[in-house]
Tab-separated table of C-alpha atoms in Angstrom:
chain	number	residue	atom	x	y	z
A	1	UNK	CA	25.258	-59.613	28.610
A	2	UNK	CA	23.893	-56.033	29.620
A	3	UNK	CA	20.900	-56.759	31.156
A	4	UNK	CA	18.227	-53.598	29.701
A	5	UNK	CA	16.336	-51.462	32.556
A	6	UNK	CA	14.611	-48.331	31.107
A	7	UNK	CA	12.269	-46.358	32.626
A	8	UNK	CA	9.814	-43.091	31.260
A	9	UNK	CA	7.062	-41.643	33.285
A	10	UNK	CA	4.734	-44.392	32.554
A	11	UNK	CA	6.087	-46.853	31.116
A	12	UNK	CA	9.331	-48.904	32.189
A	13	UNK	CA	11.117	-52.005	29.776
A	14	UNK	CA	12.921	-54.682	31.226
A	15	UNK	CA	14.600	-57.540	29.547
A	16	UNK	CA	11.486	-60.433	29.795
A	17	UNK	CA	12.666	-63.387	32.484
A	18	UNK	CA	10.351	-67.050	32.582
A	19	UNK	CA	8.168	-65.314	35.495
A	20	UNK	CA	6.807	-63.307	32.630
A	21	UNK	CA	4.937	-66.172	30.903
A	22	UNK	CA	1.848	-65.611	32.623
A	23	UNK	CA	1.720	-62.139	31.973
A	24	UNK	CA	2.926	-62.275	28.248
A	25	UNK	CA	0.252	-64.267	27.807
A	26	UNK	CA	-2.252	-62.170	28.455
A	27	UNK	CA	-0.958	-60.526	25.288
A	28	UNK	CA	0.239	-62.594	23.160
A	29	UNK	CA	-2.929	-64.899	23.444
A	30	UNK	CA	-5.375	-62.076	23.071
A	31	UNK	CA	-7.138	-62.427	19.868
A	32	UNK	CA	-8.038	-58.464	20.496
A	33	UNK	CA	-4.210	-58.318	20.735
A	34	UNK	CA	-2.963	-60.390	17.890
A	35	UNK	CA	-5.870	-59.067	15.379
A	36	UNK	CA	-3.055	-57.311	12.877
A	37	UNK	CA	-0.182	-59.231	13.879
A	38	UNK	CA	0.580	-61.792	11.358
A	39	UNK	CA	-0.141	-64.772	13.913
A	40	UNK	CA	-2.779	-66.161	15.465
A	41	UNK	CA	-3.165	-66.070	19.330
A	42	UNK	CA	-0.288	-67.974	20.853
A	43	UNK	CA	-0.930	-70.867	23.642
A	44	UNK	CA	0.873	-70.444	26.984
A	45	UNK	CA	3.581	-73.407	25.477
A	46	UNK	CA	4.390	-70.972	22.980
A	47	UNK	CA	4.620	-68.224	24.575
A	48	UNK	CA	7.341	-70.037	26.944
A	49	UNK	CA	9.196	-70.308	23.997
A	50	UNK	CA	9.065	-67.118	23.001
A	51	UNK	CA	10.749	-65.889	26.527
A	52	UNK	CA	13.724	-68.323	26.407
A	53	UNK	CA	14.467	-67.544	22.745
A	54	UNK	CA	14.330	-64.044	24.026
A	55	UNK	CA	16.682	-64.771	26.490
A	56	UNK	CA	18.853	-67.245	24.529
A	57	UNK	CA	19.101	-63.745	22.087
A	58	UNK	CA	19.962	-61.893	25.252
A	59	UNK	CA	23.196	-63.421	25.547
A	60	UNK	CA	24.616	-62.893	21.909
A	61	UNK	CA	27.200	-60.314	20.615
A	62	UNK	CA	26.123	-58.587	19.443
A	63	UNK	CA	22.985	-58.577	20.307
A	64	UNK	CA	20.515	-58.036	17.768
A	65	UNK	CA	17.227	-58.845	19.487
A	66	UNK	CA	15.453	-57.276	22.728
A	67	UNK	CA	12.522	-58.631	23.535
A	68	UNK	CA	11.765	-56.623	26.311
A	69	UNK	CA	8.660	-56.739	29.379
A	70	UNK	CA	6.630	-53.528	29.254
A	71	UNK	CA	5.828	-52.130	32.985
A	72	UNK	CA	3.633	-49.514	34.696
A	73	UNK	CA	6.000	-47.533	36.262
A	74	UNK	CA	3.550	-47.186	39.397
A	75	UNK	CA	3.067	-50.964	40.095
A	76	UNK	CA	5.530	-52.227	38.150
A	77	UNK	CA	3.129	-55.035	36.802
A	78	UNK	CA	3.556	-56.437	32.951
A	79	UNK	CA	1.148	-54.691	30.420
A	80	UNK	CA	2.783	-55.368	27.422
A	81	UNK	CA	5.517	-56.736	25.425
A	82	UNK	CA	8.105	-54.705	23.155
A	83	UNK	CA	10.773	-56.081	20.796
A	84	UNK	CA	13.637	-54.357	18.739
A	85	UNK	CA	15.388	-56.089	15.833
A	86	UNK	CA	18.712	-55.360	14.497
A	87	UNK	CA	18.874	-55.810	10.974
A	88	UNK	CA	22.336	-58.268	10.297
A	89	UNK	CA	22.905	-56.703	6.990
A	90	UNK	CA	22.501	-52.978	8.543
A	91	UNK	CA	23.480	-52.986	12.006
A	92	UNK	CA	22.236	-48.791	12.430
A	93	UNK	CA	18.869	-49.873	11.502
A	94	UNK	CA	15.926	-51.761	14.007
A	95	UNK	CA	13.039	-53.115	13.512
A	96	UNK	CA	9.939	-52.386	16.550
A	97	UNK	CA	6.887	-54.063	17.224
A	98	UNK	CA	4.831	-53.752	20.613
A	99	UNK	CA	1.663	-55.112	21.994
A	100	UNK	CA	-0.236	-54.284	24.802
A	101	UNK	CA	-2.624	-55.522	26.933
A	102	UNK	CA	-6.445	-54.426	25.743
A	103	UNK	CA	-7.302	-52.932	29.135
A	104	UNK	CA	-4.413	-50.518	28.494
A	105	UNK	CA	-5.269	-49.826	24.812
A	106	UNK	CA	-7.001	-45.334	24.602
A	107	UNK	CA	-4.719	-44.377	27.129
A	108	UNK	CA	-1.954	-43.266	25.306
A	109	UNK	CA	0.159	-45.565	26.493
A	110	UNK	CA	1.230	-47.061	22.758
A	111	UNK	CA	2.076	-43.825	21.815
A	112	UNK	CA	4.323	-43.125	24.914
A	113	UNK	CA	5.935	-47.232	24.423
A	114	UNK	CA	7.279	-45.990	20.629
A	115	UNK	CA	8.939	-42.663	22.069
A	116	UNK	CA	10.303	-44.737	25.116
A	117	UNK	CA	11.889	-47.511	22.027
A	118	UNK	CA	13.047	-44.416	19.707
A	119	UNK	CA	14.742	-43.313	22.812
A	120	UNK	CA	16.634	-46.864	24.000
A	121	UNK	CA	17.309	-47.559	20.414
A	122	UNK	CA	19.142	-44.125	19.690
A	123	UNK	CA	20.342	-43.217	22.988
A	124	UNK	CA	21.543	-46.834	24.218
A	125	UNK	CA	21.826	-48.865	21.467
A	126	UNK	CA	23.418	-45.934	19.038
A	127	UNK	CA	21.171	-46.859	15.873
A	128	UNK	CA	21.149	-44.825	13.471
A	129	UNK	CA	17.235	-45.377	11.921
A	130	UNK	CA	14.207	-47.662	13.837
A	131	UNK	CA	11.069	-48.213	11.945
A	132	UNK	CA	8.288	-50.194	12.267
A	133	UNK	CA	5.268	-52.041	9.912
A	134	UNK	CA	1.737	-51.942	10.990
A	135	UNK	CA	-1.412	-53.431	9.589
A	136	UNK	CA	-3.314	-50.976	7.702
A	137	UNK	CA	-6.488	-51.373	9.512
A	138	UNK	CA	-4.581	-50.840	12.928
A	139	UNK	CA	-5.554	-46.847	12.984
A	140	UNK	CA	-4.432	-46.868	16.923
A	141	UNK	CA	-1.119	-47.821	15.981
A	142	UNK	CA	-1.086	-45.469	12.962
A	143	UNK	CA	-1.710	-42.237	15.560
A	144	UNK	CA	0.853	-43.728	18.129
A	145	UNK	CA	3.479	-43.550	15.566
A	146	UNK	CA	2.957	-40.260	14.193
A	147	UNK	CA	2.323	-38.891	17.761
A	148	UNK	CA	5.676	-40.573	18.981
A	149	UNK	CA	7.771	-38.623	15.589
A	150	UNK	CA	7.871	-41.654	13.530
A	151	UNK	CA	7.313	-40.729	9.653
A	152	UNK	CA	5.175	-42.777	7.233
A	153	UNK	CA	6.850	-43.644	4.653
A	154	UNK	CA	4.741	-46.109	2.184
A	155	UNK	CA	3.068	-49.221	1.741
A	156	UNK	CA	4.510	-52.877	1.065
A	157	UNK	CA	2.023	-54.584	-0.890
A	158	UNK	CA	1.389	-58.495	0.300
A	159	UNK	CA	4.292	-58.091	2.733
A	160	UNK	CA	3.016	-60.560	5.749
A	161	UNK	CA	0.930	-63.943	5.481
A	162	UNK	CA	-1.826	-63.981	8.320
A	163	UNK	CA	-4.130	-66.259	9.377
A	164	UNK	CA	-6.766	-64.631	7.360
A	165	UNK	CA	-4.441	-64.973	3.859
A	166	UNK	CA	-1.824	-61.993	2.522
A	167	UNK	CA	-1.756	-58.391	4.506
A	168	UNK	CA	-0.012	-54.725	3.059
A	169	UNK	CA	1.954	-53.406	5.720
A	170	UNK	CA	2.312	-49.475	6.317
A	171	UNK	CA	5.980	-48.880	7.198
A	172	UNK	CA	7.130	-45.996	9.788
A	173	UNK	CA	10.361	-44.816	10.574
A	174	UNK	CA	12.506	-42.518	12.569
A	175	UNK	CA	15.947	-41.070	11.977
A	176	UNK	CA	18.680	-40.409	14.931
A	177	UNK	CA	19.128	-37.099	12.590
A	178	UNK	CA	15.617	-36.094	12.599
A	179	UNK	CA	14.338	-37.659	15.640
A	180	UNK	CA	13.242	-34.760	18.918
A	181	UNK	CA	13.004	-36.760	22.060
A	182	UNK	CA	9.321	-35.736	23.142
């Protein structure tokens, strides 16, 4: 297994370990947080399972899943969580999906996570397209993808089941062609 270290000006990701529970709670079990995501908050139980899957995924090959501990680069501390999905059927093409703690949130710090994903997922991981699917009421992520390069490309009608009952998802992408690191 390669273990994943990447660091940006702000922002660092590191492959999540169990001392991350705590922290990955604090976004995961947000309701502020989880608000578009197509789950309701997640108890600190659940969120332990989330880490060792993560790191059960770690050690396949190929890997296909990086669920990976967002860091301030100046303290190092945990503000957020960051995963990218390999498709099995297309192996150039990745899934994203991020969240962040709220007292991070109109920083630009979402904005500077995507380019800092687009870059690993390109650079390091050699895929060839990454896109991403975001509530359509989630403006903030709407601007962080567009700021970061990512293209929007449509609507999927009734694509997730939420809490609250069916959702359309807005779907982004970026192309390894296309794509100017920022």
């Amino acid at each position: 297994m390669r273990s994943v270290h990447v660091n940006g000006s702000r922002l660092g990701l590191r492959d999540v370990t169990e001392a991350d529970v705590a922290a990955l709670h604090a976004v995961y079990g947000d309701p502020a947080v989880t608000e578009h995501m197509p789950f309701a908050p997640r108890t600190l139980d659940e969120v332990d399972r989330i880490i060792r899957d993560a790191m059960e995924a770690a050690r396949a090959d190929p890997r296909r899943l990086y669920v990976l501990a967002v860091t301030d680069a100046g303290f190092g501390d945990v503000i957020g969580v960051a995963r990218l999905h390999i498709e099995a059927d297309h192996p150039h093409s990745a899934e994203i999906g991020l969240g962040l703690r709220p007292d991070q949130w109109g920083r630009g710090i979402g904005t500077d996570l995507i380019k800092l994903l687009l870059s690993f997922g390109f650079r390091q991981v050699g895929l060839h397209r990454i896109w991403g699917a975001r509530s359509p009421a989630n403006l903030p992520a709407q601007l962080a993808m567009l700021t970061a390069g990512m293209v929007e490309e449509g609507r999927i009608r009734h694509h997730v089941l939420t809490p609250a009952g069916w959702r359309d998802s807005i779907v982004h992408s970026a192309i390894a062609d296309d794509w100017v690191s920022y």
